[in-house]
mmCIF file of C-alpha atoms in Angstrom:
data_model
loop_
_atom_site.group_PDB
_atom_site.id
_atom_site.type_symbol
_atom_site.label_atom_id
_atom_site.label_comp_id
_atom_site.label_asym_id
_atom_site.label_seq_id
_atom_site.Cartn_x
_atom_site.Cartn_y
_atom_site.Cartn_z
ATOM 1 C CA LYS A 1 21.318 10.537 -6.885
ATOM 2 C CA ASP A 2 23.562 8.005 -8.633
ATOM 3 C CA LYS A 3 23.219 5.410 -5.511
ATOM 4 C CA ILE A 4 19.373 5.758 -5.940
ATOM 5 C CA PHE A 5 19.394 5.095 -9.693
ATOM 6 C CA LYS A 6 21.845 2.050 -9.225
ATOM 7 C CA ALA A 7 19.506 0.638 -6.527
ATOM 8 C CA ILE A 8 16.541 0.887 -8.998
ATOM 9 C CA LEU A 9 18.287 -0.601 -11.837
ATOM 10 C CA THR A 10 19.969 -3.578 -9.743
ATOM 11 C CA LYS A 11 16.534 -4.811 -8.762
ATOM 12 C CA ASP A 12 15.353 -4.750 -12.286
ATOM 13 C CA VAL A 13 15.297 -8.530 -12.903
ATOM 14 C CA ASP A 14 11.881 -8.737 -14.499
ATOM 15 C CA GLN A 15 12.453 -8.641 -18.191
ATOM 16 C CA ASN A 16 9.056 -9.860 -19.705
ATOM 17 C CA ILE A 17 6.698 -7.184 -18.372
ATOM 18 C CA LEU A 18 3.788 -6.585 -20.880
ATOM 19 C CA LEU A 19 1.778 -4.042 -19.060
ATOM 20 C CA PRO A 20 1.312 -2.696 -15.597
ATOM 21 C CA ASN A 21 -1.930 -3.308 -13.612
ATOM 22 C CA PRO A 22 -4.429 -0.370 -13.747
ATOM 23 C CA CYS A 23 -2.968 1.429 -10.854
ATOM 24 C CA GLY A 24 0.546 1.143 -12.353
ATOM 25 C CA GLU A 25 2.314 -0.284 -9.172
ATOM 26 C CA ILE A 26 2.666 -3.842 -10.584
ATOM 27 C CA GLY A 27 4.370 -4.799 -13.940
ATOM 28 C CA LEU A 28 2.789 -8.005 -15.111
ATOM 29 C CA HIS A 29 3.542 -10.638 -17.864
ATOM 30 C CA ASN A 30 0.985 -11.807 -19.996
ATOM 31 C CA SER A 31 -1.783 -13.691 -18.010
ATOM 32 C CA GLU A 32 -0.243 -12.763 -14.662
ATOM 33 C CA LEU A 33 -2.164 -11.606 -11.748
ATOM 34 C CA CYS A 34 -1.606 -9.121 -8.885
ATOM 35 C CA ASN A 35 -1.045 -10.697 -5.399
ATOM 36 C CA LEU A 36 -0.779 -7.784 -2.948
ATOM 37 C CA SER A 37 -0.925 -7.295 0.909
ATOM 38 C CA GLU A 38 -0.811 -4.169 2.928
ATOM 39 C CA LEU A 39 1.365 -3.017 5.794
ATOM 40 C CA PHE A 40 0.629 -0.173 8.288
ATOM 41 C CA PRO A 41 4.022 1.074 9.525
ATOM 42 C CA THR A 42 2.391 4.056 11.570
ATOM 43 C CA ASN A 43 0.954 1.348 13.701
ATOM 44 C CA HIS A 44 4.220 0.183 14.992
ATOM 45 C CA GLU A 45 6.388 1.770 17.506
ATOM 46 C CA THR A 46 9.515 -0.157 16.822
ATOM 47 C CA LEU A 47 11.212 -1.573 13.629
ATOM 48 C CA GLU A 48 11.202 -5.052 15.388
ATOM 49 C CA ASP A 49 7.535 -4.821 15.507
ATOM 50 C CA PHE A 50 7.195 -3.727 11.944
ATOM 51 C CA LEU A 51 9.515 -6.707 10.896
ATOM 52 C CA ALA A 52 7.150 -9.162 12.767
ATOM 53 C CA THR A 53 4.206 -7.838 10.572
ATOM 54 C CA ILE A 54 6.073 -8.075 7.492
ATOM 55 C CA LYS A 55 6.600 -11.648 8.030
ATOM 56 C CA VAL A 56 2.861 -12.483 8.401
ATOM 57 C CA ALA A 57 2.208 -10.240 5.354
ATOM 58 C CA TYR A 58 4.939 -12.025 3.350
ATOM 59 C CA LEU A 59 3.472 -15.571 4.327
ATOM 60 C CA TYR A 60 0.024 -14.723 3.316
ATOM 61 C CA ALA A 61 0.964 -13.510 -0.158
ATOM 62 C CA LYS A 62 3.432 -16.286 -0.730
ATOM 63 C CA ILE A 63 0.862 -18.952 0.276
ATOM 64 C CA VAL A 64 -1.726 -17.490 -2.298
ATOM 65 C CA THR A 65 0.786 -18.294 -4.953
ATOM 66 C CA LEU A 66 0.049 -21.951 -4.217
ATOM 67 C CA VAL A 67 -3.722 -21.566 -5.016
ATOM 68 C CA PRO A 68 -4.431 -22.491 -8.765
ATOM 69 C CA THR A 69 -6.922 -20.635 -10.808
ATOM 70 C CA HIS A 70 -9.087 -21.702 -13.605
ATOM 71 C CA ASN A 71 -6.756 -20.585 -16.271
ATOM 72 C CA GLU A 72 -3.878 -22.670 -17.270
ATOM 73 C CA ALA A 73 -1.732 -19.820 -18.662
ATOM 74 C CA THR A 74 -2.260 -17.774 -15.432
ATOM 75 C CA ASN A 75 -1.163 -20.677 -13.373
ATOM 76 C CA ALA A 76 1.935 -21.219 -15.426
ATOM 77 C CA VAL A 77 3.234 -17.749 -14.940
ATOM 78 C CA ILE A 78 2.392 -17.619 -11.501
ATOM 79 C CA MET A 79 4.172 -20.859 -10.766
ATOM 80 C CA ALA A 80 7.162 -19.554 -12.522
ATOM 81 C CA ASN A 81 7.154 -15.959 -11.049
ATOM 82 C CA ARG A 82 5.575 -16.249 -7.632
ATOM 83 C CA ARG A 83 5.252 -12.508 -7.782
ATOM 84 C CA ILE A 84 3.919 -10.829 -4.753
ATOM 85 C CA GLY A 85 3.716 -7.383 -3.541
ATOM 86 C CA LEU A 86 3.903 -6.246 0.008
ATOM 87 C CA SER A 87 2.620 -2.609 0.247
ATOM 88 C CA MET A 88 2.531 0.083 2.786
ATOM 89 C CA ALA A 89 -0.367 2.631 3.669
ATOM 90 C CA GLY A 90 0.053 5.869 5.734
ATOM 91 C CA VAL A 91 3.484 6.533 4.074
ATOM 92 C CA ALA A 92 2.972 10.137 4.172
ATOM 93 C CA GLN A 93 2.259 10.126 7.922
ATOM 94 C CA MET A 94 5.269 7.812 8.607
ATOM 95 C CA TYR A 95 7.333 10.396 6.695
ATOM 96 C CA VAL A 96 5.954 13.236 8.748
ATOM 97 C CA GLU A 97 6.513 11.509 12.079
ATOM 98 C CA LYS A 98 9.929 9.812 11.610
ATOM 99 C CA GLY A 99 11.685 11.789 8.948
ATOM 100 C CA LEU A 100 13.149 10.484 5.445
ATOM 101 C CA GLN A 101 16.180 9.010 6.918
ATOM 102 C CA GLU A 102 14.497 6.900 9.408
ATOM 103 C CA CYS A 103 11.888 5.832 6.915
ATOM 104 C CA ILE A 104 14.612 4.831 4.707
ATOM 105 C CA ARG A 105 16.024 2.687 7.533
ATOM 106 C CA TRP A 106 12.853 0.890 7.996
ATOM 107 C CA TRP A 107 12.152 0.318 4.409
ATOM 108 C CA ASP A 108 15.592 -0.969 3.528
ATOM 109 C CA THR A 109 15.898 -3.134 6.639
ATOM 110 C CA GLY A 110 12.226 -4.530 5.837
ATOM 111 C CA TYR A 111 13.099 -5.076 2.115
ATOM 112 C CA LYS A 112 16.209 -7.108 3.133
ATOM 113 C CA TYR A 113 14.340 -9.261 5.619
ATOM 114 C CA VAL A 114 11.541 -9.921 2.883
ATOM 115 C CA ASN A 115 14.374 -11.369 0.838
ATOM 116 C CA ASP A 116 15.749 -13.452 3.600
ATOM 117 C CA LEU A 117 12.099 -14.745 4.387
ATOM 118 C CA ASP A 118 11.651 -15.520 0.493
ATOM 119 C CA LYS A 119 14.847 -17.317 0.526
ATOM 120 C CA ALA A 120 13.992 -19.478 3.490
ATOM 121 C CA TYR A 121 10.349 -20.220 2.927
ATOM 122 C CA SER A 122 10.580 -20.834 -0.913
ATOM 123 C CA GLY A 123 13.107 -23.641 -0.039
ATOM 124 C CA TRP A 124 10.781 -25.103 2.613
ATOM 125 C CA MET A 125 7.732 -24.926 0.251
ATOM 126 C CA GLY A 126 9.692 -26.360 -2.473
ATOM 127 C CA ILE A 127 8.900 -23.497 -5.029
ATOM 128 C CA PRO A 128 10.795 -20.815 -6.679
ATOM 129 C CA ARG A 129 12.000 -17.595 -5.014
ATOM 130 C CA SER A 130 9.420 -14.672 -5.962
ATOM 131 C CA ILE A 131 10.686 -12.686 -8.965
ATOM 132 C CA LYS A 132 9.518 -9.520 -7.117
ATOM 133 C CA LYS A 133 8.069 -8.985 -3.570
ATOM 134 C CA THR A 134 7.408 -5.482 -2.520
ATOM 135 C CA THR A 135 5.386 -2.416 -4.050
ATOM 136 C CA LEU A 136 3.435 0.673 -2.963
ATOM 137 C CA LYS A 137 -0.223 0.650 -4.121
ATOM 138 C CA PRO A 138 -2.552 3.559 -3.818
ATOM 139 C CA GLY A 139 -4.740 2.038 -1.220
ATOM 140 C CA GLY A 140 -8.622 2.545 -0.900
ATOM 141 C CA THR A 141 -11.127 1.629 1.740
ATOM 142 C CA VAL A 142 -8.897 -0.496 3.895
ATOM 143 C CA PRO A 143 -6.294 2.324 4.962
ATOM 144 C CA LEU A 144 -9.351 4.476 5.980
ATOM 145 C CA LEU A 145 -10.444 1.930 8.513
ATOM 146 C CA VAL A 146 -7.056 1.882 9.900
ATOM 147 C CA GLY A 147 -7.050 5.750 10.073
ATOM 148 C CA VAL A 148 -4.512 6.516 7.515
ATOM 149 C CA GLU A 149 -4.258 7.766 3.872
ATOM 150 C CA GLY A 150 -3.652 5.182 1.238
ATOM 151 C CA GLY A 151 -0.055 4.680 -0.288
ATOM 152 C CA MET A 152 2.153 7.830 0.141
ATOM 153 C CA ARG A 153 -0.853 10.208 -0.178
ATOM 154 C CA PHE A 154 -0.970 13.360 1.849
ATOM 155 C CA PRO A 155 -4.457 14.389 3.373
ATOM 156 C CA GLU A 156 -6.266 17.024 1.436
ATOM 157 C CA SER A 157 -7.164 18.992 4.568
ATOM 158 C CA ARG A 158 -6.863 18.805 8.356
ATOM 159 C CA PHE A 159 -10.752 19.057 8.566
ATOM 160 C CA TYR A 160 -13.168 17.372 6.262
ATOM 161 C CA VAL A 161 -16.332 15.159 6.061
ATOM 162 C CA ARG A 162 -16.002 11.466 5.239
ATOM 163 C CA THR A 163 -19.132 10.212 3.430
ATOM 164 C CA ILE A 164 -20.083 6.414 3.746
ATOM 165 C CA ARG A 165 -22.758 4.773 1.771
ATOM 166 C CA MET A 166 -24.851 1.845 3.323
ATOM 167 C CA ASP A 167 -27.947 0.044 2.643
ATOM 168 C CA HIS A 168 -30.968 2.008 3.961
ATOM 169 C CA GLN A 169 -32.170 -1.043 6.183
ATOM 170 C CA SER A 170 -28.867 -1.371 7.841
ATOM 171 C CA PRO A 171 -28.970 -1.163 11.590
ATOM 172 C CA LEU A 172 -26.278 1.343 11.742
ATOM 173 C CA VAL A 173 -28.620 3.949 10.121
ATOM 174 C CA ALA A 174 -30.847 4.328 13.076
ATOM 175 C CA THR A 175 -27.934 4.308 15.412
ATOM 176 C CA LEU A 176 -26.098 7.027 13.492
ATOM 177 C CA ARG A 177 -29.078 9.123 13.235
ATOM 178 C CA ASP A 178 -29.775 8.810 17.157
ATOM 179 C CA ALA A 179 -26.124 9.727 17.751
ATOM 180 C CA GLY A 180 -26.721 13.043 15.738
ATOM 181 C CA TYR A 181 -24.876 12.224 12.489
ATOM 182 C CA ARG A 182 -26.129 13.481 9.187
ATOM 183 C CA VAL A 183 -27.707 10.722 7.188
ATOM 184 C CA GLU A 184 -29.714 11.255 3.873
ATOM 185 C CA PRO A 185 -30.841 9.216 0.832
ATOM 186 C CA ASP A 186 -28.367 8.645 -1.809
ATOM 187 C CA ARG A 187 -29.717 10.794 -4.919
ATOM 188 C CA VAL A 188 -28.412 8.264 -7.549
ATOM 189 C CA VAL A 189 -28.518 4.556 -5.838
ATOM 190 C CA PRO A 190 -31.740 3.390 -4.550
ATOM 191 C CA ARG A 191 -31.936 1.756 -1.156
ATOM 192 C CA THR A 192 -28.816 3.595 -0.184
ATOM 193 C CA VAL A 193 -28.115 6.295 2.452
ATOM 194 C CA VAL A 194 -25.123 8.511 2.855
ATOM 195 C CA ALA A 195 -23.608 9.066 6.362
ATOM 196 C CA TYR A 196 -21.481 12.050 7.131
ATOM 197 C CA PHE A 197 -18.541 11.803 9.482
ATOM 198 C CA PRO A 198 -16.617 14.999 10.513
ATOM 199 C CA ILE A 199 -12.744 14.486 10.555
ATOM 200 C CA ALA A 200 -10.203 16.549 12.470
ATOM 201 C CA LEU A 201 -6.587 15.415 12.002
ATOM 202 C CA PRO A 202 -3.823 16.256 14.534
ATOM 203 C CA GLU A 203 -2.065 19.696 14.343
ATOM 204 C CA SER A 204 1.153 18.084 13.233
ATOM 205 C CA THR A 205 -0.521 16.883 10.015
ATOM 206 C CA ARG A 206 0.972 18.127 6.794
ATOM 207 C CA VAL A 207 -1.681 18.319 4.241
ATOM 208 C CA ASP A 208 -1.264 18.008 0.193
ATOM 209 C CA ARG A 209 -0.906 21.847 -0.339
ATOM 210 C CA ASP A 210 1.860 22.147 2.270
ATOM 211 C CA VAL A 211 4.185 19.646 0.329
ATOM 212 C CA SER A 212 5.998 20.759 -2.710
ATOM 213 C CA LEU A 213 6.024 18.675 -5.958
ATOM 214 C CA TRP A 214 9.741 18.080 -5.436
ATOM 215 C CA GLU A 215 9.414 16.817 -1.995
ATOM 216 C CA LYS A 216 6.761 14.387 -3.230
ATOM 217 C CA ALA A 217 9.003 13.263 -5.940
ATOM 218 C CA ALA A 218 11.906 12.696 -3.484
ATOM 219 C CA LEU A 219 9.570 10.615 -1.253
ATOM 220 C CA PHE A 220 8.438 8.514 -4.313
ATOM 221 C CA THR A 221 12.045 8.022 -5.395
ATOM 222 C CA ALA A 222 13.297 6.912 -1.937
ATOM 223 C CA ILE A 223 10.393 4.387 -1.723
ATOM 224 C CA GLN A 224 11.287 2.879 -5.311
ATOM 225 C CA ALA A 225 14.928 2.725 -4.403
ATOM 226 C CA TYR A 226 14.764 1.338 -0.756
ATOM 227 C CA TRP A 227 11.312 -0.448 -0.603
ATOM 228 C CA SER A 228 9.498 -1.359 -3.856
ATOM 229 C CA ASP A 229 11.067 -3.838 -6.285
ATOM 230 C CA ASN A 230 7.884 -3.934 -8.258
ATOM 231 C CA LEU A 231 6.798 -0.173 -8.915
ATOM 232 C CA VAL A 232 5.184 2.721 -7.004
ATOM 233 C CA SER A 233 1.779 4.057 -7.526
ATOM 234 C CA ALA A 234 1.981 7.767 -6.918
ATOM 235 C CA THR A 235 -0.005 10.836 -7.994
ATOM 236 C CA LEU A 236 2.104 14.022 -7.641
ATOM 237 C CA THR A 237 0.083 17.169 -7.316
ATOM 238 C CA PHE A 238 1.054 20.647 -7.419
#
């Protein structure tokens, strides 16, 4: 426990935070912006492959800090902080597949690698090192496209129906109806239809009600200690 708290405190070099962003995973200075990229560790069979993707995600976010906005105050704080946030999705699935200790090994190795990259590439670009570099955001539509839950969220159920809204003139509408999927008009939004996709997750899936509040809190704390030097967005249900 003491080791985890020490790890959190020693990474707290960010003294001028005004407020967090709406989801709570990034503390921001006045006029500062979020700059996040997303990783999918369950798509990697090896740690080495995960590190290769971390490099690409880091470079993308770091290069975005070079792009000016229309606001001088925002530009000034971005240039000073170079804050980025490499996030992960499918963390709960990763935890179930690998166990906490192996997850910690991946996160801790990945975080140290991000620091090495930032030291090298900040010098190469001639800009300051990023004040903070990693986070865990809740995720939204993008993780669903990859087939995982956002952030550290556990699935609600092994079996459920995913609804997707689309324009009623989309060519996908006829294709889905021909394939036997349920498609119906949206009751609220004109010109929109709702398509229903039945989902069945693997038998090994642990759903939200199977995981205790304390286990979720332990997972949250480990992510904050070994991966995120910004904050972690997490909803702990019980």
